[in-house]
Short mmCIF file of C-alpha atoms and ligand atoms in Angstrom, two decimals:
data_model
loop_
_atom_site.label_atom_id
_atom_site.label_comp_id
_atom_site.label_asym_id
_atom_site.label_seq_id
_atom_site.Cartn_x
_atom_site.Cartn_y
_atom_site.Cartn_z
CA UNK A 1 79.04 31.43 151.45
CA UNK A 2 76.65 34.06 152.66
CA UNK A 3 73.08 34.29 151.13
CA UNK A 4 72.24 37.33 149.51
CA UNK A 5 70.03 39.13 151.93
CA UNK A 6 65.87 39.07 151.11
CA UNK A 7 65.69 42.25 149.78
CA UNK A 8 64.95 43.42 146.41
CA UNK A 9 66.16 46.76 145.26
CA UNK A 10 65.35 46.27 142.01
CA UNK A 11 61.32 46.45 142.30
CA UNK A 12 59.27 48.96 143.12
CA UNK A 13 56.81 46.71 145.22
CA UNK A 14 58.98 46.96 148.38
CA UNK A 15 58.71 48.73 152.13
CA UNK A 16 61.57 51.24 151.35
CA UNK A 17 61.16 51.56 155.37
CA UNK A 18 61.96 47.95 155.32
CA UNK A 19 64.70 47.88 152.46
CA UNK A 20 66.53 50.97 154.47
CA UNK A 21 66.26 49.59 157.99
CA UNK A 22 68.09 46.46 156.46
CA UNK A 23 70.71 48.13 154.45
CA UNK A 24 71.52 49.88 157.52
CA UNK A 25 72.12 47.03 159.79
CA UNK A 26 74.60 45.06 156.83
CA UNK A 27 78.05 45.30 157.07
CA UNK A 28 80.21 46.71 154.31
CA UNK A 29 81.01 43.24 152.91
CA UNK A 30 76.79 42.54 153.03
CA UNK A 31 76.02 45.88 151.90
CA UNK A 32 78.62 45.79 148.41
CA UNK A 33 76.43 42.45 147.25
CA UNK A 34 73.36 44.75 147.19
CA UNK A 35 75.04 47.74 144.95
CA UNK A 36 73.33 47.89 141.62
CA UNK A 37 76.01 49.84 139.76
CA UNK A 38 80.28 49.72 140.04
CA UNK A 39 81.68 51.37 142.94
CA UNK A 40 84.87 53.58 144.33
CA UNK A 41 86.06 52.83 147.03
CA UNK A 42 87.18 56.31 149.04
CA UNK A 43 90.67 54.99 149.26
CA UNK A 44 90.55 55.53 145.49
CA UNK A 45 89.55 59.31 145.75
CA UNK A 46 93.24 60.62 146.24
CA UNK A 47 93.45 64.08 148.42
CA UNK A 48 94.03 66.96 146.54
CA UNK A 49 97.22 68.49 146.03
CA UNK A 50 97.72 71.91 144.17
CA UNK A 51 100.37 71.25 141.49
CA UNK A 52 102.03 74.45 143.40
CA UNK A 53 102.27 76.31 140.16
CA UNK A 54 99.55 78.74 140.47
CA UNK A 55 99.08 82.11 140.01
CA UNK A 56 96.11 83.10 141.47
CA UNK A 57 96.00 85.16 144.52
CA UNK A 58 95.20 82.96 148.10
CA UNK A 59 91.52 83.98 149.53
CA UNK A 60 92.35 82.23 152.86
CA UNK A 61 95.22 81.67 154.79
CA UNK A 62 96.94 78.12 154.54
CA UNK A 63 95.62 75.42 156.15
CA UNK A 64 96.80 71.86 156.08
CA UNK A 65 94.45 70.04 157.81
CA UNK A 66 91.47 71.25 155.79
CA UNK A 67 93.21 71.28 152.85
CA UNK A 68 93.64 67.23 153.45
CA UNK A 69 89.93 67.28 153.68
CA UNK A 70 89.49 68.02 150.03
CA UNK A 71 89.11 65.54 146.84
CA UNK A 72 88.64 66.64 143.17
CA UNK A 73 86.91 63.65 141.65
CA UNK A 74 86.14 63.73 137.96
CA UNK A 75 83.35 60.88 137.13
CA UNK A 76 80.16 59.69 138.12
CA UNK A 77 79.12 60.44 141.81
CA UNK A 78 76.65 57.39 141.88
CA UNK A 79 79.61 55.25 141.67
CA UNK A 80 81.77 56.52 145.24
CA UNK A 81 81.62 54.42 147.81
CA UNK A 82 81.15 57.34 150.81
CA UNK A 83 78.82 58.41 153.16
CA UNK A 84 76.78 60.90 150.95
CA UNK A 85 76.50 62.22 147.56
CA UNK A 86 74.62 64.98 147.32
CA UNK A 87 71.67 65.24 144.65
CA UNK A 88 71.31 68.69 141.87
CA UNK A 89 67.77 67.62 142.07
CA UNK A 90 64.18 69.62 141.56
CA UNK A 91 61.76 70.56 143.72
CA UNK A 92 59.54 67.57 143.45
CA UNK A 93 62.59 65.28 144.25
CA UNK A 94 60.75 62.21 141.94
CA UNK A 95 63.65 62.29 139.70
CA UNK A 96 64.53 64.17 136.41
CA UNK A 97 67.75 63.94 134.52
CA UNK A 98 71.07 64.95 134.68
CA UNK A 99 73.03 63.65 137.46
CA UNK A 100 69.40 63.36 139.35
CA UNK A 101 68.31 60.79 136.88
CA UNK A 102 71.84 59.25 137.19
CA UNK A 103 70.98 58.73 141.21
CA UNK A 104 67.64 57.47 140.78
CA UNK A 105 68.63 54.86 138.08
CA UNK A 106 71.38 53.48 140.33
CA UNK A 107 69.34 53.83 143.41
CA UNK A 108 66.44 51.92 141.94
CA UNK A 109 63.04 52.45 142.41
CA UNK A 110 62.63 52.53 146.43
CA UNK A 111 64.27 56.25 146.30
CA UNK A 112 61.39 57.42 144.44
CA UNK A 113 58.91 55.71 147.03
CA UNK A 114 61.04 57.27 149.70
CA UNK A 115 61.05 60.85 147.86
CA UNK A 116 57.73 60.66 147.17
CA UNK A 117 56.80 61.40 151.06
CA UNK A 118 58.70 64.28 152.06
CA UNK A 119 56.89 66.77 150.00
CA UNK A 120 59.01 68.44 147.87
CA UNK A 121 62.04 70.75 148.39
CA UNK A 122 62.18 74.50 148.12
CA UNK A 123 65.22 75.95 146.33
CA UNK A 124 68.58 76.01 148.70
CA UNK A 125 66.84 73.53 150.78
CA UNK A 126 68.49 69.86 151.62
CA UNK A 127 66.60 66.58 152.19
CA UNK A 128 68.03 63.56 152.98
CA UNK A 129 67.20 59.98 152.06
CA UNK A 130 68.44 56.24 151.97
CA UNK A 131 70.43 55.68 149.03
CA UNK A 132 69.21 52.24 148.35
CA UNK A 133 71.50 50.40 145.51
CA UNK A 134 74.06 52.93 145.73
CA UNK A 135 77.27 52.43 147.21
CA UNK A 136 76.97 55.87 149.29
CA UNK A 137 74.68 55.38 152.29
CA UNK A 138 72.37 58.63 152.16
CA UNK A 139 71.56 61.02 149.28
CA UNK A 140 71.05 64.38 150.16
CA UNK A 141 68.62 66.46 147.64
CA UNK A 142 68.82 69.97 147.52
CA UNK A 143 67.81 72.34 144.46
CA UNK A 144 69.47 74.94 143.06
CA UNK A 145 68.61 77.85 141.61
CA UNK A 146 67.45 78.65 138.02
CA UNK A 147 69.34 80.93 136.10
CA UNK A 148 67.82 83.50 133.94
CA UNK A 149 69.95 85.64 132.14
CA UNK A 150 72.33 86.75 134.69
CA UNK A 151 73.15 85.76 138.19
CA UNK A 152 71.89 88.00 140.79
CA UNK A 153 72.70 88.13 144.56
CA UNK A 154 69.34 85.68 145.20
CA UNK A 155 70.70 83.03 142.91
CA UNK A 156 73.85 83.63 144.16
CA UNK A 157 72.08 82.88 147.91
CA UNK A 158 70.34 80.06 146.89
CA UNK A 159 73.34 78.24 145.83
CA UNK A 160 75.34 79.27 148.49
CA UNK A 161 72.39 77.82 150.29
CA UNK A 162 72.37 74.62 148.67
CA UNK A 163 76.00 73.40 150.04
CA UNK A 164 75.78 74.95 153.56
CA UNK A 165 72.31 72.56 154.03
CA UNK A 166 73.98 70.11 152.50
CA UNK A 167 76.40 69.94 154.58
CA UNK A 168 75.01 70.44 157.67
CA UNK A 169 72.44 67.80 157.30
CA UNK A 170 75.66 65.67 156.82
CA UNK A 171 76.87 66.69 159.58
CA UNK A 172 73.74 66.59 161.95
CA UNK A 173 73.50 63.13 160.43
CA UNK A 174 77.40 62.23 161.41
CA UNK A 175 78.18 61.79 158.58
CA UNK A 176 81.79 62.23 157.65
CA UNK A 177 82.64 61.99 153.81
CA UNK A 178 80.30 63.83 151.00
CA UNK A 179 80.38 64.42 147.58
CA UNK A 180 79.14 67.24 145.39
CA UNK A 181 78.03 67.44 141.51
CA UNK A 182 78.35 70.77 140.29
CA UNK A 183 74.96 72.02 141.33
CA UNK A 184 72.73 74.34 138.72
CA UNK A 185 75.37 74.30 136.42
CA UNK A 186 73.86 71.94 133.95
CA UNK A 187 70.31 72.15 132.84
CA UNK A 188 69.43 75.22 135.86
CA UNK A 189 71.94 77.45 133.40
CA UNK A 190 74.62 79.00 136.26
CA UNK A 191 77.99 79.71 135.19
CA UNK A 192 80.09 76.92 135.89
CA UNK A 193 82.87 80.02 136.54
CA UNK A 194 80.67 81.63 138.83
CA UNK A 195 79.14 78.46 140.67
CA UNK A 196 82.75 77.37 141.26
CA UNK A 197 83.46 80.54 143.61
CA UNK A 198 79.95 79.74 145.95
CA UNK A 199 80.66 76.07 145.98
CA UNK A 200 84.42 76.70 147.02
CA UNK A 201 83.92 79.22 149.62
CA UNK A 202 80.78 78.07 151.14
CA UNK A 203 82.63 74.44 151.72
CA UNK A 204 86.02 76.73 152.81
CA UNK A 205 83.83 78.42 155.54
CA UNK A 206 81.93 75.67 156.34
CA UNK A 207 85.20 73.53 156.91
CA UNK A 208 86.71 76.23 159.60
CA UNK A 209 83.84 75.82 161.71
CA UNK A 210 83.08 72.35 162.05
CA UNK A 211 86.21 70.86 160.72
CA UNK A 212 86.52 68.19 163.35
CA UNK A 213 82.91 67.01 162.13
CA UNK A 214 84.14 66.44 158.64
CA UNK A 215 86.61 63.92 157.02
CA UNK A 216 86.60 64.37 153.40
CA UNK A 217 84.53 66.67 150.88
CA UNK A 218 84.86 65.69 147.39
CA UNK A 219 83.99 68.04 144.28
CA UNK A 220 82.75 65.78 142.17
CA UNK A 221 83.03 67.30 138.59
CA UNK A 222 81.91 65.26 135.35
CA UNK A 223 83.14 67.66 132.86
CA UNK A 224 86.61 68.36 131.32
CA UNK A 225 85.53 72.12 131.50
CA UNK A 226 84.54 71.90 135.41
CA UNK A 227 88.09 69.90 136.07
CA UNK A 228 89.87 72.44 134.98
CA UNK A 229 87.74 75.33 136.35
CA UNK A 230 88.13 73.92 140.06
CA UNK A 231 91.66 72.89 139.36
CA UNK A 232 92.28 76.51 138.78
CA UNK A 233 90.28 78.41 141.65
CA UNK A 234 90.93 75.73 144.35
CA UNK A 235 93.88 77.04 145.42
CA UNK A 236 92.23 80.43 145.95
CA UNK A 237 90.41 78.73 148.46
CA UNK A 238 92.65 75.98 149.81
CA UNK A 239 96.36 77.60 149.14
CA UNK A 240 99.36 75.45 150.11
CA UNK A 241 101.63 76.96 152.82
CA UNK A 242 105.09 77.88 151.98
CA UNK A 243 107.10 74.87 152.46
CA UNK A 244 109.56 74.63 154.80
CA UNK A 245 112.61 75.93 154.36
CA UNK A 246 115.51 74.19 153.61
CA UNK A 247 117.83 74.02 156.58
CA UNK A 248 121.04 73.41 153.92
N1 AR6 B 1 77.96 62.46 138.19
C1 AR6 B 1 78.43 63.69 138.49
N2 AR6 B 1 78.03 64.81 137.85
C2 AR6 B 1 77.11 64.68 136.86
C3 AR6 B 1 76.57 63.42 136.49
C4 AR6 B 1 77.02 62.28 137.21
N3 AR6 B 1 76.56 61.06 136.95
N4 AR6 B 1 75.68 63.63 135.48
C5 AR6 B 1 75.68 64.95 135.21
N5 AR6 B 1 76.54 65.58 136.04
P1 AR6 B 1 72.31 68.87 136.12
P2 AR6 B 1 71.15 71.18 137.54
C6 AR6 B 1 76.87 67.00 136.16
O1 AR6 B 1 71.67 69.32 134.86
O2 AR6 B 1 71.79 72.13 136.60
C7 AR6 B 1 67.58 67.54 136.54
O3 AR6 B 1 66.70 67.17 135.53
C8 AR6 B 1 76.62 67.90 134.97
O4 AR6 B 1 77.69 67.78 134.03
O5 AR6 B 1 72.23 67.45 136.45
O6 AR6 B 1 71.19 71.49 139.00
C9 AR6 B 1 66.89 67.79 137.87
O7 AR6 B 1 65.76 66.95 138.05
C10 AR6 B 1 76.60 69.27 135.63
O8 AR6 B 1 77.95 69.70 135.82
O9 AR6 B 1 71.69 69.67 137.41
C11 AR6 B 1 66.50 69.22 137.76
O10 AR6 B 1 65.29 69.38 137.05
C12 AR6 B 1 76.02 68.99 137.02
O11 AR6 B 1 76.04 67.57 137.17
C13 AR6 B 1 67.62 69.85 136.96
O12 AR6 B 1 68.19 68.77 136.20
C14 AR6 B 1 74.62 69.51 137.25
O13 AR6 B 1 73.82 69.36 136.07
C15 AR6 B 1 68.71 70.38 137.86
O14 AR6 B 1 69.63 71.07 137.09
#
């Protein structure tokens, strides 16, 4: 039987230095005993498929291989078992609610220690840290915009912001598979409807580019309302290609 490594993710008297330069070095098999919460494993994120029945008008053209880069996930992102969720956090990054108090209870307390030094985080910004007793390795925390009244093209900016930094820290970080909570839609007041567009095309156009850098993106939706929304306008984004035709 293998001891449980010396490390303590549950206290706040730690190294996080220390606690991340370990969790690094474990294997998967070493790393699981450490979560501090349930986890999904990606193998249980299925691909998404468009049911085919849609009606609304393709913004792209077809494309397989991204499309088999995509995941609609409804549930808690704390719980996937990836390379990166990324955080809806705020601009001190020491935690808050929402899904950012969701990451920093299942992280434990050496996120906030590791948050603490990187001095904030301006709005559309990304920062990435350990993920501690989650089973993703990194988080990365970006902020979105707030939302007065209506949206107007800097909000609009910011977000778009948000997921292009988010992903390319991913990505300069080589990391492959990422998650996303529906950022500024929940406390920061965007429109869900209108966040859904940004999110979509900013990941569509981010996917064309650096495709080959990039294994799986998962929209990671806790709502009812949000599943629907992005069951809807994903195919806008990621359309299915005719299929074949039948050669009977
Ligand atoms: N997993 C996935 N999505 C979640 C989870 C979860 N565990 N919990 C909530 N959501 P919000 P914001 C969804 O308010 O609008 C914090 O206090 C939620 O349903 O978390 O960017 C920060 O510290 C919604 O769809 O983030 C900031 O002060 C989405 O996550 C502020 O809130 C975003 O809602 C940021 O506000």
């Amino acid at each position: 039987m293998s001891a449980r490594p010396d490390l303590n993710l549950d206290s706040d008297s730690g190294d996080w230095k220390d606690a991340k330069n370990k969790l690094s070095s474990m294997d998967k098999e070493a790393r699981r005993k450490m979560y501090r919460i349930d986890f999904i494993p990606l193998e249980n994120v299925p691909v998404w498929r468009s049911t085919g029945d849609s009606s609304c008008k393709p913004l792209y053209k077809a494309n397989e291989e991204l499309n088999m880069k995509i995941s609609l996930f409804r549930g808690d992102i704390t719980k996937l078992e990836i390379d990166a969720i990324a955080n809806a956090a705020n601009k001190t990054l020491l935690g808050g609610g929402g899904v950012d108090g969701a990451i920093h209870r299942g992280a434990g307390p050496l996120l906030r220690k590791e948050c603490a030094t990187l001095n904030g985080c301006e709005t559309g910004e990304a920062k990435i840290t350990g993920a501690y007793g989650l089973p993703a390795n990194y988080v990365i925390h970006t902020v979105g915009p707030i939302v007065h009244g209506s949206v107007g093209e800097k909000d609009k900016e910011a977000l778009r912001n948000c997921y292009y930094n988010c992903l390319q820290t991913a990505t300069k970080n080589h990391l492959r598979t990422v998650a996303f909570p529906c950022i500024s839609t929940g406390v920061y007041g965007y429109p869900p409807d209108q966040a859904v567009e940004v999110a979509l095309k900013t990941v569509r156009e981010y996917l064309e580019e650096n495709h080959e850098k990039l294994d799986r993106v998962i929209f990671c939706v806790f709502l009812k309302s949000d599943k629907e929304l992005y069951e809807t306008r994903l195919p806008a984004y990621f359309s299915q290609g005719s299929p074949p035709k039948s050669k009977l």
